[in-house]
Amino acid sequence: MSDKRLSFLGILAIVSVAGAVFVSQFVNRSKTTSSGTGYLIQGLDPAAIAKIAVGKGDEAFTLRRAGNGFVVENKDNYPADTMMINNLLTSCMDIRTVELYTQDEANYKDLGAGEEDAQSVVKFLDLGGKIITGVIIGKDCPSGGMYYGRRVGDKKVYVMDNVPWPGSSPLEYIDRNLISMSKAEIESVTVTSPQGSYTLVPEANSAEAMLKELPAGKKEKKNECSQVFSAIMNLRFDDVNAVSKMTGLKFDREYTCLLKDSTLYLIEIAQKDSNTYVKCNVAFTDKTQVRKEQGVESREELEKKEAKLLAKEKTQKLQKTFEGWVYEIPSYRADYMTKTLDELVEDIAPAKPADANEPKKTVQKSK
């Protein structure tokens, strides 16, 4: 068995143990007493959860288990952020009941304890669609920081503490960081549009960017060049949809970024009305094989090979994430990524005669 395989199994074992501890921690907690104090949700096994329904009415959305994670059904099954799912689960299980307030359903409306009047609702469902448990978050209590609410399926309304806000949009459960890098990693940026193309490269001994080819009689607008060069850095998206749903878009512009480690990002850009949409692709352009050399290799050489393998693995993973999706990006980033060459240059001012701005000197005659 390879070292890599052994390492993977070791990590898997750690995750399994952590999961067991997690489940045990919440299953074995003290139950709510007759006075109403304790944890609202008892004995929930996270492994039994197949779906999580968040919100109410037309604003409700669903998170569905898929493989080792969850997807957001209302966003064409885009992968959900695992950390956000874990936070939702643990925060719901951490809700504490301070006191039993009422069991009379006639009071539900005033307290926001009915689903239709609640501030929010979270339901955990099993594979068959049956509700396991959940929480209905009602109105704020007069005592600050607490809420009225109840467990789904239970008539008892409690004053609850440590109540989370589960969110109101499916996008809140998506990691909207699209591409991350530092400016120092960038080798070149090429922008292509129906008006032509140009390439920006780092300026030597400077943090600025410069045009690889500067038109005759022109000079660069340094600020605009830097904006285009760094437009891809820490790129986030505002919305995401499946390619199949985004018809009628014309991807007639491209923003290409080559990194120093041979990673190549290709962003296809379409503009419609006031919105900008992109399709992303990434590839590792260095096709030379990494081989173990005979004899002892230096630490520096081994680190280079490891970095290359990691970069290649990262691009493959990212490409799988990008495939099949159209992202809407912020307008200000779109403006930078679609600037034409004419917007990056200006005319060089003609040189003025040497004496044009100098006062004429008066020569005094000697007496």
Tab-separated table of C-alpha atoms in Angstrom:
chain	number	residue	atom	x	y	z
A	1	MET	CA	0.000	0.000	0.000
A	2	SER	CA	1.411	3.433	-0.996
A	3	ASP	CA	2.334	6.147	1.496
A	4	LYS	CA	-0.309	8.382	-0.087
A	5	ARG	CA	-2.999	5.757	0.480
A	6	LEU	CA	-1.928	5.257	4.086
A	7	SER	CA	-2.019	9.007	4.641
A	8	PHE	CA	-5.554	9.194	3.230
A	9	LEU	CA	-6.773	6.371	5.458
A	10	GLY	CA	-5.240	8.101	8.454
A	11	ILE	CA	-7.117	11.316	7.684
A	12	LEU	CA	-10.345	9.374	7.146
A	13	ALA	CA	-9.959	7.710	10.533
A	14	ILE	CA	-9.502	11.087	12.210
A	15	VAL	CA	-12.637	12.446	10.512
A	16	SER	CA	-14.628	9.362	11.578
A	17	VAL	CA	-13.557	9.713	15.201
A	18	ALA	CA	-14.353	13.437	15.146
A	19	GLY	CA	-17.795	12.657	13.738
A	20	ALA	CA	-18.452	10.098	16.467
A	21	VAL	CA	-17.443	12.589	19.147
A	22	PHE	CA	-19.665	15.216	17.510
A	23	VAL	CA	-22.727	12.938	17.510
A	24	SER	CA	-22.062	11.720	21.059
A	25	GLN	CA	-21.704	15.252	22.318
A	26	PHE	CA	-25.226	16.190	21.273
A	27	VAL	CA	-27.006	12.854	21.734
A	28	ASN	CA	-25.978	12.524	25.375
A	29	ARG	CA	-26.797	16.041	26.550
A	30	SER	CA	-29.203	16.668	29.392
A	31	LYS	CA	-32.861	16.853	28.431
A	32	THR	CA	-35.163	19.812	28.934
A	33	THR	CA	-36.526	19.850	32.461
A	34	SER	CA	-40.121	20.546	33.462
A	35	SER	CA	-39.103	24.126	34.223
A	36	GLY	CA	-38.156	24.534	30.567
A	37	THR	CA	-34.388	24.843	30.873
A	38	GLY	CA	-32.101	22.754	28.685
A	39	TYR	CA	-31.393	22.196	24.987
A	40	LEU	CA	-34.295	22.547	22.569
A	41	ILE	CA	-33.112	19.800	20.190
A	42	GLN	CA	-32.105	16.454	21.693
A	43	GLY	CA	-30.612	13.302	20.190
A	44	LEU	CA	-30.273	14.454	16.578
A	45	ASP	CA	-27.952	12.220	14.534
A	46	PRO	CA	-26.349	14.404	11.808
A	47	ALA	CA	-25.769	11.319	9.649
A	48	ALA	CA	-29.552	10.796	9.401
A	49	ILE	CA	-30.135	14.205	7.824
A	50	ALA	CA	-30.871	14.022	4.081
A	51	LYS	CA	-32.313	17.506	3.640
A	52	ILE	CA	-32.431	20.802	5.500
A	53	ALA	CA	-35.314	23.174	4.751
A	54	VAL	CA	-34.587	26.797	5.689
A	55	GLY	CA	-37.063	29.681	5.748
A	56	LYS	CA	-40.779	29.828	5.070
A	57	GLY	CA	-43.161	30.383	2.187
A	58	ASP	CA	-41.746	31.655	-1.095
A	59	GLU	CA	-38.430	32.510	0.585
A	60	ALA	CA	-37.755	28.931	1.718
A	61	PHE	CA	-34.846	27.000	0.226
A	62	THR	CA	-33.508	23.468	0.558
A	63	LEU	CA	-30.061	22.033	1.243
A	64	ARG	CA	-29.775	18.421	0.123
A	65	ARG	CA	-27.147	15.845	1.021
A	66	ALA	CA	-25.083	14.740	-1.979
A	67	GLY	CA	-22.142	12.410	-1.444
A	68	ASN	CA	-19.978	13.704	1.391
A	69	GLY	CA	-21.540	17.152	1.389
A	70	PHE	CA	-24.666	19.142	0.593
A	71	VAL	CA	-25.941	21.003	-2.462
A	72	VAL	CA	-28.292	23.973	-2.734
A	73	GLU	CA	-31.383	22.739	-4.578
A	74	ASN	CA	-32.645	26.248	-5.321
A	75	LYS	CA	-29.361	27.032	-7.088
A	76	ASP	CA	-29.409	24.112	-9.527
A	77	ASN	CA	-27.710	21.866	-6.936
A	78	TYR	CA	-24.588	24.018	-6.677
A	79	PRO	CA	-22.251	22.695	-3.932
A	80	ALA	CA	-23.011	24.143	-0.500
A	81	ASP	CA	-20.277	25.484	1.753
A	82	THR	CA	-19.526	22.697	4.237
A	83	MET	CA	-18.579	25.156	6.974
A	84	MET	CA	-21.915	26.952	6.646
A	85	ILE	CA	-23.813	23.648	6.856
A	86	ASN	CA	-21.871	22.648	9.969
A	87	ASN	CA	-22.465	26.058	11.541
A	88	LEU	CA	-26.210	25.796	10.909
A	89	LEU	CA	-26.389	22.323	12.412
A	90	THR	CA	-24.339	23.062	15.521
A	91	SER	CA	-25.984	26.432	16.173
A	92	CYS	CA	-29.476	24.884	16.016
A	93	MET	CA	-28.375	22.155	18.422
A	94	ASP	CA	-26.981	24.814	20.754
A	95	ILE	CA	-30.327	26.596	21.201
A	96	ARG	CA	-31.224	26.638	24.884
A	97	THR	CA	-34.689	26.875	26.406
A	98	VAL	CA	-34.821	29.331	29.295
A	99	GLU	CA	-38.426	28.777	30.367
A	100	LEU	CA	-41.651	27.211	29.141
A	101	TYR	CA	-43.863	30.141	28.102
A	102	THR	CA	-47.121	28.615	26.814
A	103	GLN	CA	-48.744	25.601	25.186
A	104	ASP	CA	-51.825	27.473	24.008
A	105	GLU	CA	-51.939	27.654	20.197
A	106	ALA	CA	-54.128	30.757	20.490
A	107	ASN	CA	-50.967	32.646	21.500
A	108	TYR	CA	-48.886	31.501	18.520
A	109	LYS	CA	-49.650	34.490	16.290
A	110	ASP	CA	-48.705	37.086	18.901
A	111	LEU	CA	-45.473	35.224	19.665
A	112	GLY	CA	-44.585	34.362	16.060
A	113	ALA	CA	-44.628	30.698	17.056
A	114	GLY	CA	-46.651	29.506	14.068
A	115	GLU	CA	-44.752	28.712	10.862
A	116	GLU	CA	-46.610	31.377	8.882
A	117	ASP	CA	-45.834	34.092	11.474
A	118	ALA	CA	-42.306	33.019	12.431
A	119	GLN	CA	-39.160	34.961	11.667
A	120	SER	CA	-37.612	31.787	10.302
A	121	VAL	CA	-37.966	28.018	10.296
A	122	VAL	CA	-35.372	25.238	10.032
A	123	LYS	CA	-36.402	21.630	9.427
A	124	PHE	CA	-34.163	18.570	9.309
A	125	LEU	CA	-35.570	15.774	7.131
A	126	ASP	CA	-34.581	12.150	6.565
A	127	LEU	CA	-34.117	10.294	3.274
A	128	GLY	CA	-37.837	9.591	3.020
A	129	GLY	CA	-38.743	13.267	3.420
A	130	LYS	CA	-40.000	12.835	6.983
A	131	ILE	CA	-39.244	15.642	9.427
A	132	ILE	CA	-36.757	14.503	12.067
A	133	THR	CA	-36.842	17.717	14.063
A	134	GLY	CA	-36.484	21.442	13.594
A	135	VAL	CA	-36.938	24.850	15.136
A	136	ILE	CA	-39.477	27.638	14.646
A	137	ILE	CA	-37.941	31.001	15.540
A	138	GLY	CA	-40.574	33.474	16.670
A	139	LYS	CA	-40.554	37.092	17.757
A	140	ASP	CA	-37.961	38.777	19.950
A	141	CYS	CA	-38.582	38.614	23.671
A	142	PRO	CA	-38.745	41.833	25.694
A	143	SER	CA	-35.570	40.628	27.408
A	144	GLY	CA	-32.909	41.387	24.835
A	145	GLY	CA	-31.184	38.646	22.871
A	146	MET	CA	-33.872	36.017	23.414
A	147	TYR	CA	-36.709	34.760	21.239
A	148	TYR	CA	-39.976	32.925	21.521
A	149	GLY	CA	-39.979	29.657	19.642
A	150	ARG	CA	-40.623	25.970	19.647
A	151	ARG	CA	-39.452	22.682	18.276
A	152	VAL	CA	-41.177	21.585	15.053
A	153	GLY	CA	-43.986	19.174	15.962
A	154	ASP	CA	-44.113	20.288	19.601
A	155	LYS	CA	-46.836	22.623	20.913
A	156	LYS	CA	-44.690	23.988	23.750
A	157	VAL	CA	-43.445	27.544	23.186
A	158	TYR	CA	-40.260	28.476	25.037
A	159	VAL	CA	-38.238	31.549	25.716
A	160	MET	CA	-35.066	30.576	23.843
A	161	ASP	CA	-31.480	31.741	24.173
A	162	ASN	CA	-28.473	31.319	21.890
A	163	VAL	CA	-30.726	31.412	18.830
A	164	PRO	CA	-28.970	31.626	15.433
A	165	TRP	CA	-30.138	33.464	12.334
A	166	PRO	CA	-30.278	30.713	9.689
A	167	GLY	CA	-30.178	33.102	6.741
A	168	SER	CA	-32.717	34.226	4.174
A	169	SER	CA	-31.034	33.390	0.866
A	170	PRO	CA	-29.608	30.180	-0.638
A	171	LEU	CA	-26.532	32.185	-1.655
A	172	GLU	CA	-25.640	32.469	2.030
A	173	TYR	CA	-24.827	28.748	1.953
A	174	ILE	CA	-22.499	29.014	-1.042
A	175	ASP	CA	-18.811	29.907	-0.965
A	176	ARG	CA	-18.811	32.832	-3.397
A	177	ASN	CA	-15.036	33.092	-3.626
A	178	LEU	CA	-14.381	32.182	-7.257
A	179	ILE	CA	-10.661	32.727	-7.890
A	180	SER	CA	-7.947	33.696	-5.397
A	181	MET	CA	-4.343	34.685	-6.025
A	182	SER	CA	-1.808	37.376	-5.205
A	183	LYS	CA	-0.522	39.977	-7.651
A	184	ALA	CA	3.001	38.591	-7.310
A	185	GLU	CA	1.838	35.257	-8.785
A	186	ILE	CA	0.699	36.766	-12.091
A	187	GLU	CA	2.929	36.361	-15.157
A	188	SER	CA	0.664	38.076	-17.691
A	189	VAL	CA	-2.915	39.096	-18.433
A	190	THR	CA	-4.440	39.157	-21.922
A	191	VAL	CA	-7.767	40.832	-22.665
A	192	THR	CA	-9.588	40.025	-25.901
A	193	SER	CA	-12.691	41.787	-27.240
A	194	PRO	CA	-14.296	42.485	-30.625
A	195	GLN	CA	-12.080	45.599	-30.724
A	196	GLY	CA	-8.846	43.573	-30.478
A	197	SER	CA	-6.526	42.314	-27.753
A	198	TYR	CA	-3.632	43.413	-25.585
A	199	THR	CA	-1.336	41.891	-22.965
A	200	LEU	CA	-0.210	43.295	-19.636
A	201	VAL	CA	2.922	42.164	-17.795
A	202	PRO	CA	4.533	43.196	-14.493
A	203	GLU	CA	6.770	46.224	-14.737
A	204	ALA	CA	10.365	45.452	-13.750
A	205	ASN	CA	11.269	46.435	-10.187
A	206	SER	CA	7.792	47.836	-9.617
A	207	ALA	CA	4.361	46.847	-8.368
A	208	GLU	CA	2.804	48.382	-11.481
A	209	ALA	CA	1.679	46.668	-14.683
A	210	MET	CA	2.651	47.691	-18.203
A	211	LEU	CA	1.552	46.910	-21.744
A	212	LYS	CA	3.687	44.315	-23.467
A	213	GLU	CA	3.332	46.281	-26.700
A	214	LEU	CA	2.710	50.016	-26.518
A	215	PRO	CA	1.242	51.740	-29.592
A	216	ALA	CA	3.439	54.418	-31.154
A	217	GLY	CA	2.812	57.920	-29.863
A	218	LYS	CA	0.998	56.624	-26.786
A	219	LYS	CA	1.744	56.288	-23.089
A	220	GLU	CA	0.121	54.057	-20.481
A	221	LYS	CA	-2.436	55.109	-17.936
A	222	LYS	CA	-0.759	53.415	-14.991
A	223	ASN	CA	-3.813	53.250	-12.741
A	224	GLU	CA	-6.038	51.690	-15.418
A	225	CYS	CA	-3.362	49.149	-16.365
A	226	SER	CA	-3.037	48.049	-12.741
A	227	GLN	CA	-6.824	47.753	-12.377
A	228	VAL	CA	-7.054	45.395	-15.358
A	229	PHE	CA	-3.985	43.408	-14.299
A	230	SER	CA	-5.337	42.722	-10.802
A	231	ALA	CA	-9.045	42.368	-11.711
A	232	ILE	CA	-8.945	38.583	-11.251
A	233	MET	CA	-7.480	38.737	-7.749
A	234	ASN	CA	-9.889	37.506	-5.053
A	235	LEU	CA	-12.725	37.408	-7.586
A	236	ARG	CA	-16.164	36.725	-6.088
A	237	PHE	CA	-19.535	36.172	-7.708
A	238	ASP	CA	-22.960	37.614	-6.905
A	239	ASP	CA	-25.020	34.765	-8.349
A	240	VAL	CA	-24.647	31.395	-10.074
A	241	ASN	CA	-26.818	29.357	-12.432
A	242	ALA	CA	-26.472	26.213	-14.509
A	243	VAL	CA	-25.257	26.795	-18.081
A	244	SER	CA	-28.406	25.135	-19.416
A	245	LYS	CA	-30.551	27.877	-17.866
A	246	MET	CA	-28.502	30.828	-19.123
A	247	THR	CA	-29.537	31.000	-22.765
A	248	GLY	CA	-29.196	34.000	-25.059
A	249	LEU	CA	-25.794	35.074	-23.734
A	250	LYS	CA	-22.992	35.985	-26.153
A	251	PHE	CA	-19.573	35.258	-24.671
A	252	ASP	CA	-17.565	37.491	-27.005
A	253	ARG	CA	-14.868	38.680	-24.604
A	254	GLU	CA	-12.060	36.878	-22.817
A	255	TYR	CA	-9.811	37.609	-19.869
A	256	THR	CA	-6.811	35.273	-19.723
A	257	CYS	CA	-4.424	35.167	-16.777
A	258	LEU	CA	-1.200	33.151	-16.799
A	259	LEU	CA	0.462	32.536	-13.440
A	260	LYS	CA	4.175	32.024	-12.888
A	261	ASP	CA	3.529	28.406	-11.873
A	262	SER	CA	2.035	27.684	-15.360
A	263	THR	CA	-1.611	27.839	-14.248
A	264	LEU	CA	-3.776	29.429	-16.949
A	265	TYR	CA	-7.194	30.937	-16.194
A	266	LEU	CA	-9.543	31.613	-19.110
A	267	ILE	CA	-12.631	33.669	-18.311
A	268	GLU	CA	-15.256	33.984	-21.035
A	269	ILE	CA	-17.355	37.110	-20.601
A	270	ALA	CA	-20.881	37.991	-21.694
A	271	GLN	CA	-22.752	41.206	-20.995
A	272	LYS	CA	-26.532	41.544	-20.987
A	273	ASP	CA	-28.393	44.642	-19.867
A	274	SER	CA	-26.408	45.890	-16.864
A	275	ASN	CA	-25.156	42.452	-15.785
A	276	THR	CA	-21.940	40.591	-16.584
A	277	TYR	CA	-21.732	36.805	-16.730
A	278	VAL	CA	-18.647	34.614	-16.926
A	279	LYS	CA	-17.724	31.022	-17.635
A	280	CYS	CA	-14.439	29.957	-16.072
A	281	ASN	CA	-11.834	27.454	-17.197
A	282	VAL	CA	-8.433	26.628	-15.758
A	283	ALA	CA	-5.583	24.438	-16.994
A	284	PHE	CA	-2.016	23.620	-16.057
A	285	THR	CA	0.088	24.424	-19.124
A	286	ASP	CA	3.371	22.761	-18.096
A	287	LYS	CA	3.059	19.294	-19.643
A	288	THR	CA	6.500	17.982	-18.657
A	289	GLN	CA	6.336	14.901	-16.449
A	290	VAL	CA	7.599	14.976	-12.869
A	291	ARG	CA	10.054	12.117	-12.496
A	292	LYS	CA	12.202	10.815	-9.674
A	293	GLU	CA	15.815	11.333	-10.692
A	294	GLN	CA	18.523	8.809	-9.949
A	295	GLY	CA	20.654	9.636	-6.966
A	296	VAL	CA	19.967	12.175	-4.252
A	297	GLU	CA	17.969	15.245	-5.255
A	298	SER	CA	18.380	18.566	-3.499
A	299	ARG	CA	15.671	19.826	-1.189
A	300	GLU	CA	15.101	22.780	-3.502
A	301	GLU	CA	14.514	20.486	-6.481
A	302	LEU	CA	12.101	18.298	-4.508
A	303	GLU	CA	10.152	21.354	-3.353
A	304	LYS	CA	9.842	22.548	-6.957
A	305	LYS	CA	8.456	19.187	-8.023
A	306	GLU	CA	6.022	19.108	-5.117
A	307	ALA	CA	4.809	22.639	-5.910
A	308	LYS	CA	4.237	21.635	-9.519
A	309	LEU	CA	2.202	18.569	-8.547
A	310	LEU	CA	0.117	20.597	-6.087
A	311	ALA	CA	-0.564	23.310	-8.673
A	312	LYS	CA	-1.622	20.710	-11.222
A	313	GLU	CA	-3.921	19.017	-8.702
A	314	LYS	CA	-5.452	22.371	-7.756
A	315	THR	CA	-6.274	23.227	-11.379
A	316	GLN	CA	-7.933	19.855	-11.940
A	317	LYS	CA	-10.108	20.308	-8.851
A	318	LEU	CA	-11.021	23.871	-9.807
A	319	GLN	CA	-11.931	22.896	-13.355
A	320	LYS	CA	-14.411	20.347	-12.025
A	321	THR	CA	-15.944	23.091	-9.881
A	322	PHE	CA	-16.218	25.500	-12.832
A	323	GLU	CA	-17.730	23.070	-15.334
A	324	GLY	CA	-21.405	23.606	-16.093
A	325	TRP	CA	-21.828	26.956	-14.330
A	326	VAL	CA	-22.339	30.581	-15.313
A	327	TYR	CA	-21.390	33.154	-12.680
A	328	GLU	CA	-22.575	36.734	-12.358
A	329	ILE	CA	-19.732	38.973	-11.194
A	330	PRO	CA	-19.780	42.487	-9.658
A	331	SER	CA	-20.064	45.319	-12.182
A	332	TYR	CA	-16.886	47.090	-11.068
A	333	ARG	CA	-14.804	43.943	-11.629
A	334	ALA	CA	-16.488	43.464	-15.002
A	335	ASP	CA	-15.538	47.030	-15.971
A	336	TYR	CA	-11.868	46.287	-15.283
A	337	MET	CA	-11.884	42.946	-17.109
A	338	THR	CA	-13.459	44.370	-20.260
A	339	LYS	CA	-11.463	47.575	-20.754
A	340	THR	CA	-10.245	48.088	-24.316
A	341	LEU	CA	-6.737	49.141	-25.294
A	342	ASP	CA	-7.927	52.687	-26.003
A	343	GLU	CA	-8.957	53.001	-22.352
A	344	LEU	CA	-5.441	52.142	-21.148
A	345	VAL	CA	-3.444	54.632	-23.237
A	346	GLU	CA	-3.316	58.324	-23.978
A	347	ASP	CA	-1.417	60.511	-26.402
A	348	ILE	CA	2.088	61.608	-25.559
A	349	ALA	CA	2.047	65.385	-25.341
A	350	PRO	CA	4.233	66.949	-28.064
A	351	ALA	CA	7.464	68.423	-26.809
A	352	LYS	CA	7.386	72.198	-26.537
A	353	PRO	CA	10.225	74.381	-27.832
A	354	ALA	CA	12.894	74.908	-25.213
A	355	ASP	CA	12.273	78.687	-25.032
A	356	ALA	CA	8.479	78.555	-25.318
A	357	ASN	CA	7.834	79.166	-21.641
A	358	GLU	CA	10.964	81.089	-20.797
A	359	PRO	CA	11.015	84.898	-20.692
A	360	LYS	CA	13.281	86.499	-23.242
A	361	LYS	CA	16.534	87.710	-21.748
A	362	THR	CA	17.431	91.363	-22.269
A	363	VAL	CA	21.039	91.923	-23.212
A	364	GLN	CA	22.385	95.174	-21.822
A	365	LYS	CA	24.898	97.090	-23.908
A	366	SER	CA	28.071	98.076	-22.170
A	367	LYS	CA	28.587	101.772	-21.804
